[in-house]
């Protein structure tokens, strides 16, 4: 309970849940500069087209857009620059081995503040086929209809 209150969500990637089956989740820190953190505090961050790459034993997040801080000047960085993820070596090795399996990829799911630090939730994901997406959409529609009927019955 106290942990949830300390966690402030900044950005989430709903599209990842639509496009992938999320097998496992990991929490990682991000190596950022001061003006980037200030911009994230204002909620100006997007991970919709971001992905995670592992290169030479280090994890990086690519395509994460952090809008430049308005009051920053020469200290602003490129909004789409590659950012290093802070994970333990064993976690990186494990993720790299699992990623080698056919069809698996690493996607960012959420960016949030936890105890004043910027964290990203990473998902080990397997791509969905078109019929899987359709089945999920049908299931959600059916659930929505059932909730609507339930509300109307007990009004």
Coordinates of C-alpha atoms in Angstrom, one line a residue:
X1 CA 0.0 0.0 0.0
X2 CA 2.7 2.5 1.0
X3 CA 4.7 1.5 -2.1
X4 CA 1.8 2.3 -4.4
X5 CA 1.5 5.8 -2.9
X6 CA 5.2 6.5 -3.6
X7 CA 4.8 5.5 -7.2
X8 CA 3.8 8.3 -9.6
X9 CA 2.9 7.1 -13.1
X10 CA 4.3 9.3 -15.9
X11 CA 3.7 7.3 -19.1
X12 CA 2.4 3.9 -20.0
X13 CA 2.4 1.9 -23.2
X14 CA -1.1 0.5 -23.7
X15 CA -0.2 -0.5 -27.2
X16 CA 2.3 -3.1 -25.9
X17 CA -0.5 -5.0 -24.2
X18 CA -2.5 -5.0 -27.4
X19 CA 0.4 -6.1 -29.6
X20 CA 2.2 -8.6 -27.3
X21 CA 1.7 -11.2 -24.6
X22 CA 3.7 -10.0 -21.6
X23 CA 5.5 -13.0 -20.1
X24 CA 7.6 -11.3 -17.4
X25 CA 8.1 -7.8 -16.0
X26 CA 11.3 -6.2 -14.7
X27 CA 12.0 -2.8 -13.1
X28 CA 15.0 -0.7 -14.3
X29 CA 16.4 2.7 -13.6
X30 CA 17.3 5.1 -16.5
X31 CA 20.5 7.1 -16.9
X32 CA 19.2 10.6 -17.4
X33 CA 20.4 14.2 -17.2
X34 CA 18.9 16.9 -15.0
X35 CA 16.8 18.7 -17.6
X36 CA 15.4 15.3 -18.8
X37 CA 14.2 14.5 -15.3
X38 CA 12.6 17.9 -15.0
X39 CA 10.7 17.4 -18.2
X40 CA 9.6 13.9 -17.1
X41 CA 8.3 15.5 -13.9
X42 CA 6.1 17.7 -16.1
X43 CA 4.8 14.5 -17.8
X44 CA 6.4 15.2 -21.1
X45 CA 7.6 11.6 -21.9
X46 CA 6.4 9.1 -24.5
X47 CA 7.3 5.4 -24.8
X48 CA 4.7 4.4 -27.5
X49 CA 7.4 3.7 -30.1
X50 CA 10.2 2.7 -27.8
X51 CA 12.0 -0.6 -27.6
X52 CA 14.9 -2.1 -25.6
X53 CA 18.2 -3.3 -27.1
X54 CA 20.9 -5.3 -25.4
X55 CA 24.4 -4.6 -26.7
X56 CA 27.8 -5.7 -25.2
X57 CA 26.3 -6.6 -21.9
X58 CA 24.4 -3.3 -21.4
X59 CA 20.7 -2.5 -21.9
X60 CA 19.5 0.6 -23.8
X61 CA 16.1 2.1 -24.4
X62 CA 15.7 3.4 -28.0
X63 CA 13.0 5.6 -29.3
X64 CA 11.9 7.0 -26.0
X65 CA 10.9 10.6 -26.5
X66 CA 11.5 13.1 -23.7
X67 CA 10.4 16.6 -24.8
X68 CA 13.2 19.2 -24.1
X69 CA 12.7 21.1 -20.9
X70 CA 11.3 24.6 -21.6
X71 CA 13.4 26.5 -19.1
X72 CA 16.6 24.6 -20.0
X73 CA 18.9 26.0 -22.6
X74 CA 22.3 24.6 -23.5
X75 CA 21.8 21.7 -21.1
X76 CA 18.9 20.2 -23.1
X77 CA 19.7 16.8 -24.7
X78 CA 18.3 15.3 -27.9
X79 CA 14.7 14.1 -27.3
X80 CA 15.3 10.7 -28.9
X81 CA 18.8 10.0 -27.7
X82 CA 19.6 6.4 -26.6
X83 CA 19.3 6.1 -22.8
X84 CA 21.1 3.4 -20.8
X85 CA 19.1 1.2 -18.5
X86 CA 20.3 0.4 -15.0
X87 CA 20.0 -3.3 -14.4
X88 CA 22.1 -5.9 -12.7
X89 CA 24.5 -7.9 -15.0
X90 CA 22.6 -11.2 -14.1
X91 CA 19.3 -9.6 -15.2
X92 CA 20.8 -8.4 -18.4
X93 CA 22.3 -11.8 -19.2
X94 CA 19.0 -13.5 -18.4
X95 CA 17.0 -11.1 -20.6
X96 CA 19.5 -11.4 -23.5
X97 CA 19.2 -15.2 -23.3
X98 CA 15.4 -15.1 -23.3
X99 CA 15.4 -12.6 -26.1
X100 CA 17.3 -15.0 -28.3
X101 CA 14.3 -17.3 -28.2
X102 CA 12.3 -16.9 -31.4
X103 CA 9.5 -14.3 -31.2
X104 CA 10.5 -12.6 -28.0
X105 CA 11.3 -8.9 -27.6
X106 CA 11.7 -6.4 -24.8
X107 CA 9.3 -3.5 -24.6
X108 CA 8.9 -0.7 -22.1
X109 CA 5.5 -0.8 -20.3
X110 CA 5.5 2.1 -17.9
X111 CA 7.7 5.1 -16.8
X112 CA 7.1 6.2 -13.3
X113 CA 8.7 7.9 -10.2
X114 CA 9.5 5.6 -7.3
X115 CA 11.0 7.3 -4.2
X116 CA 12.2 10.3 -6.3
X117 CA 13.9 8.1 -9.0
X118 CA 12.7 7.6 -12.6
X119 CA 12.0 3.9 -13.2
X120 CA 10.9 2.0 -16.3
X121 CA 9.0 -1.3 -16.2
X122 CA 10.2 -3.6 -18.9
X123 CA 8.2 -6.5 -20.3
X124 CA 9.6 -9.7 -21.9
X125 CA 7.0 -10.0 -24.7
X126 CA 6.0 -12.4 -27.4
X127 CA 4.2 -11.0 -30.4
X128 CA 0.4 -11.6 -30.9
X129 CA -1.0 -12.9 -34.1
X130 CA -4.0 -11.0 -35.7
X131 CA -6.5 -13.6 -34.5
X132 CA -5.2 -13.3 -30.9
X133 CA -5.8 -9.5 -31.1
X134 CA -9.3 -10.1 -32.4
X135 CA -10.0 -12.6 -29.7
X136 CA -8.8 -10.1 -27.0
X137 CA -11.0 -7.3 -28.5
X138 CA -14.0 -9.6 -28.6
X139 CA -13.4 -10.6 -24.9
X140 CA -13.2 -6.9 -23.8
X141 CA -16.3 -6.0 -25.7
X142 CA -18.2 -8.9 -24.1
X143 CA -17.0 -7.9 -20.7
X144 CA -18.0 -4.2 -21.3
X145 CA -21.5 -5.4 -22.4
X146 CA -21.8 -7.5 -19.3
X147 CA -20.9 -4.6 -17.0
X148 CA -23.3 -2.3 -18.8
X149 CA -26.1 -4.9 -18.4
X150 CA -25.2 -5.3 -14.7
X151 CA -25.4 -1.6 -14.1
X152 CA -28.8 -1.3 -15.8
X153 CA -30.2 -4.2 -13.8
X154 CA -29.3 -2.7 -10.4
X155 CA -30.2 0.9 -10.9

